[in-house]
GROMACS .gro file of C-alpha atoms in nm:
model
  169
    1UNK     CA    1   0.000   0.000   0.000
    2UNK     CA    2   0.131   0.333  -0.121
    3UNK     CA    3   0.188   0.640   0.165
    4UNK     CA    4  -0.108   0.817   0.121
    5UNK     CA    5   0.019   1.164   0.156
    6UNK     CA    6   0.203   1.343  -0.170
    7UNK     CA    7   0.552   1.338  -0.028
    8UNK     CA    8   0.638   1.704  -0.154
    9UNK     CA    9   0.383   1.819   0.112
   10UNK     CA   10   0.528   1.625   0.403
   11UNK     CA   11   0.850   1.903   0.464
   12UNK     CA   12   0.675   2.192   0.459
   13UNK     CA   13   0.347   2.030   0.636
   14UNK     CA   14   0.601   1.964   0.919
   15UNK     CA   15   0.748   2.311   0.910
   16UNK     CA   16   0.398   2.475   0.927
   17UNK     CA   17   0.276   2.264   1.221
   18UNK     CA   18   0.610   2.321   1.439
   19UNK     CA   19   0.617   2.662   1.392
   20UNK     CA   20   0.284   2.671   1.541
   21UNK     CA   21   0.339   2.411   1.795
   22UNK     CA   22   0.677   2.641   1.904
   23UNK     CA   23   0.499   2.942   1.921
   24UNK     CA   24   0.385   3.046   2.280
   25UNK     CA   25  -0.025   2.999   2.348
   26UNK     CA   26  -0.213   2.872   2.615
   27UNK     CA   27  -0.048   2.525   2.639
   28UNK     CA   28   0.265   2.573   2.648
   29UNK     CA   29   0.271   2.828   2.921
   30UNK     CA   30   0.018   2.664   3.145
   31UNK     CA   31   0.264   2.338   3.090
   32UNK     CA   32   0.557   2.500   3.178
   33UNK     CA   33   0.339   2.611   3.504
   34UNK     CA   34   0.238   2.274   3.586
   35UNK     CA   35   0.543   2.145   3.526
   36UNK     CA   36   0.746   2.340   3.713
   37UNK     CA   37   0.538   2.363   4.009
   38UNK     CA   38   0.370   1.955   4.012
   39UNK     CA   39   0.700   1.759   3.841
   40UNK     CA   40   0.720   1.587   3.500
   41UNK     CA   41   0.471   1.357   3.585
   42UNK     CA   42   0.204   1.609   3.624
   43UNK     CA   43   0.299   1.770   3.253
   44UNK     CA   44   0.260   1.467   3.154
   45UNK     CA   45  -0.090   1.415   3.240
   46UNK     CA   46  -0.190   1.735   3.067
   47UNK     CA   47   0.036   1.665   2.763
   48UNK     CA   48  -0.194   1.357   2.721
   49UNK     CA   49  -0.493   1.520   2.743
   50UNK     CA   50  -0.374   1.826   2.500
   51UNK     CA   51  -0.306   1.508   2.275
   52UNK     CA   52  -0.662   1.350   2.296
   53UNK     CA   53  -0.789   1.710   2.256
   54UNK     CA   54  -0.559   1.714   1.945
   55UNK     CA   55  -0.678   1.362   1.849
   56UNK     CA   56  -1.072   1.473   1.847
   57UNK     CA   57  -0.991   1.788   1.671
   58UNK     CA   58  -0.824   1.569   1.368
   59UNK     CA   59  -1.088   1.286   1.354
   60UNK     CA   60  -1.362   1.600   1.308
   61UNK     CA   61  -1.166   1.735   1.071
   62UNK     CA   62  -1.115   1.413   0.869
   63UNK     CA   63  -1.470   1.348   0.875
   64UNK     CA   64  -1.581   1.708   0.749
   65UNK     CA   65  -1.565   1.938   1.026
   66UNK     CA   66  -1.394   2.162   0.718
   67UNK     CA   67  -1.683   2.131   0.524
   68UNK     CA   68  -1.933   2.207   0.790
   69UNK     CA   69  -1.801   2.496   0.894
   70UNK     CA   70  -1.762   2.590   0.525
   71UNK     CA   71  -2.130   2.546   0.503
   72UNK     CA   72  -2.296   2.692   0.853
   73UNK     CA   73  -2.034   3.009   0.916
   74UNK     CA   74  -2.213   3.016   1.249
   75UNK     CA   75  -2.044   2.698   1.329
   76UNK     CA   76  -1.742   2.826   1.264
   77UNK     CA   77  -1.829   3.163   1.537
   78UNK     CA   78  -1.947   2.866   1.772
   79UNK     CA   79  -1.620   2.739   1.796
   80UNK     CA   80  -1.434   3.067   1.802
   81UNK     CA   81  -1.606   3.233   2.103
   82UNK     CA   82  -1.590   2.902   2.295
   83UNK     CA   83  -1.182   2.970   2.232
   84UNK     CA   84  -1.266   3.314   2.384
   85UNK     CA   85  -1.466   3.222   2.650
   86UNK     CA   86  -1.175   2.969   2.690
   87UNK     CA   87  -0.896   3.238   2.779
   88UNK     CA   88  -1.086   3.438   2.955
   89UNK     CA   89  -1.164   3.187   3.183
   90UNK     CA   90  -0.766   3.112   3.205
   91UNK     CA   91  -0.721   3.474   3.257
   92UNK     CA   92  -0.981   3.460   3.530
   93UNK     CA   93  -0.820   3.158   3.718
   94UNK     CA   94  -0.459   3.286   3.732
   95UNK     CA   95  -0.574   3.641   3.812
   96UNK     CA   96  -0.791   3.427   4.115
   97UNK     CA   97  -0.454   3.223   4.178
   98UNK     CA   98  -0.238   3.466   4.214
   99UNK     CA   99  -0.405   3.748   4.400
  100UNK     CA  100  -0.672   3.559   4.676
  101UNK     CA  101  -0.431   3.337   4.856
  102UNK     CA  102  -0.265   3.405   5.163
  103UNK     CA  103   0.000   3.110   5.076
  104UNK     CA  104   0.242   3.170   4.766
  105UNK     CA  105   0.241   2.804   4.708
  106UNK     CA  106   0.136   2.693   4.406
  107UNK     CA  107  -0.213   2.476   4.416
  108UNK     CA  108  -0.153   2.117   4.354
  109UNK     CA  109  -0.395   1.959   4.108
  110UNK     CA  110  -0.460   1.565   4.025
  111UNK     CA  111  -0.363   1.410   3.707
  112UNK     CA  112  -0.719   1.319   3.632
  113UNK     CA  113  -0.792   1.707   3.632
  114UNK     CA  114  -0.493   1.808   3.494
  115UNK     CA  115  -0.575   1.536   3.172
  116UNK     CA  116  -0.947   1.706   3.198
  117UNK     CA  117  -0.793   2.045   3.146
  118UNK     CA  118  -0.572   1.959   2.893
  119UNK     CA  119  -0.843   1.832   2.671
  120UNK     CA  120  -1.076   2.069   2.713
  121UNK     CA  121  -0.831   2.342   2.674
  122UNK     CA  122  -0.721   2.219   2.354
  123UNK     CA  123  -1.055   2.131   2.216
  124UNK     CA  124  -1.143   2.509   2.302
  125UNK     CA  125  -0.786   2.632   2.179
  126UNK     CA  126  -0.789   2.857   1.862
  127UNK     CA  127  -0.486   2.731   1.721
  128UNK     CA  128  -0.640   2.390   1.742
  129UNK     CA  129  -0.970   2.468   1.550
  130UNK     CA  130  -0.696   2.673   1.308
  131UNK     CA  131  -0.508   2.441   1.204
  132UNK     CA  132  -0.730   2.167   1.150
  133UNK     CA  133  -1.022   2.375   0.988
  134UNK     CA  134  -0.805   2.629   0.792
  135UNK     CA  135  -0.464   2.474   0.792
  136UNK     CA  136  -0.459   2.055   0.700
  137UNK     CA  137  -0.719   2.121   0.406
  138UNK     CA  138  -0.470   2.279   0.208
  139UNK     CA  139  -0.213   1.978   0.252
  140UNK     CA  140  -0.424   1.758   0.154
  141UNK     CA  141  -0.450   1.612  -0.240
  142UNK     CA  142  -0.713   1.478  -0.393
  143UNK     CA  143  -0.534   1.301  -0.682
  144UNK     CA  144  -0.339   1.147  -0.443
  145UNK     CA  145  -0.604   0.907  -0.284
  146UNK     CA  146  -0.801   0.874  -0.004
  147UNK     CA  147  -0.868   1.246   0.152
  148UNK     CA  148  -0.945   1.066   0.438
  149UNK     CA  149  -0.628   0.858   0.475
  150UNK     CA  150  -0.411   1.189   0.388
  151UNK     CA  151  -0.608   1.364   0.695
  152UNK     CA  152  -0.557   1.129   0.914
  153UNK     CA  153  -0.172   1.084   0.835
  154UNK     CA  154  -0.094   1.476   0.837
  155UNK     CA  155  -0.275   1.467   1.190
  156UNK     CA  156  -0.091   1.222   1.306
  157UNK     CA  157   0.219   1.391   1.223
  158UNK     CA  158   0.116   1.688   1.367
  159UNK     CA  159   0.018   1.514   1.717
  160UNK     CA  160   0.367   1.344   1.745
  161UNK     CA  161   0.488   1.707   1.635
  162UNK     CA  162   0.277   1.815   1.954
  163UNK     CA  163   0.376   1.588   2.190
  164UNK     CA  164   0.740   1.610   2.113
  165UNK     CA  165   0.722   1.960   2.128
  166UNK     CA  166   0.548   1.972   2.485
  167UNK     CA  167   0.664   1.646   2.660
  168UNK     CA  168   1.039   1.806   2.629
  169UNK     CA  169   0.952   2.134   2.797
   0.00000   0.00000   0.00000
């Protein structure tokens, strides 16, 4: 069985997605928090659920996400004011974290919740929706094959792209 993605997109594809992954957001500054402050182990948690997160966003994508938001634009403002709603509400807890306690120690959160914040601060993260809405589509060639097969390869590429980027931190 042939690789289903046009090899002359694979460079750059990888370029594009570790640019992004490199470039500061949400994630990688509330990793470097929680992995400063809770150990390795801790990052690790929310690495894996920034990587499910990831996961979900490229199985919608590969099953027309693209193409519904494409058709229903107000699909498309769903997701983006979720993302806003999304740092605000960051911006609201480290505001609250920082400022109400009478201890400067930092607050110690379980895996499980630290994996429940990863995901659903990467299924609310705009770089997420970005790149697989705006971003993989134009990777991705029809004459080459299966358009689902060449989604789901780029995505996985990008995911190890993530988690190599984020578990070294």
């Amino acid at each position: 069985m042939p690789f289903p993605v046009d090899p002359a997109v694979i460079l750059p594809f990888l370029a594009a997605v570790a640019l992004m992954e490199l470039t500061p957001g949400p994630n990688m500054g509330w990793l470097a928090l929680v992995s400063l402050s809770q150990g390795r182990a801790a990052g690790l948690a929310a690495v894996a659920g920034i990587t499910l997160g990831l996961t979900l966003w490229m199985v919608a994508a590969a099953f027309g996400l693209t193409e519904a938001v494409l058709l229903w634009p107000a699909l498309y403002q769903a997701i983006r004011w979720a993302g806003v709603g999304f740092l605000l509400w960051l911006a609201w807890d480290a505001w609250r974290s920082a400022g109400g306690g009478a201890s400067d120690a930092p607050v110690q959160m379980r895996r499980r919740a630290l994996f429940r914040r990863g995901l659903i601060g990467n299924l609310l993260n705009p770089k997420a929706a970005l790149l697989y809405v705006v971003l993989l589509p134009g990777f991705i060639r029809p004459a080459q094959g299966s358009t689902l097969a060449q989604a789901l390869t780029l995505g996985a590429l990008h995911i190890l792209v993530s988690v190599v980027v984020h578990a070294t931190k």
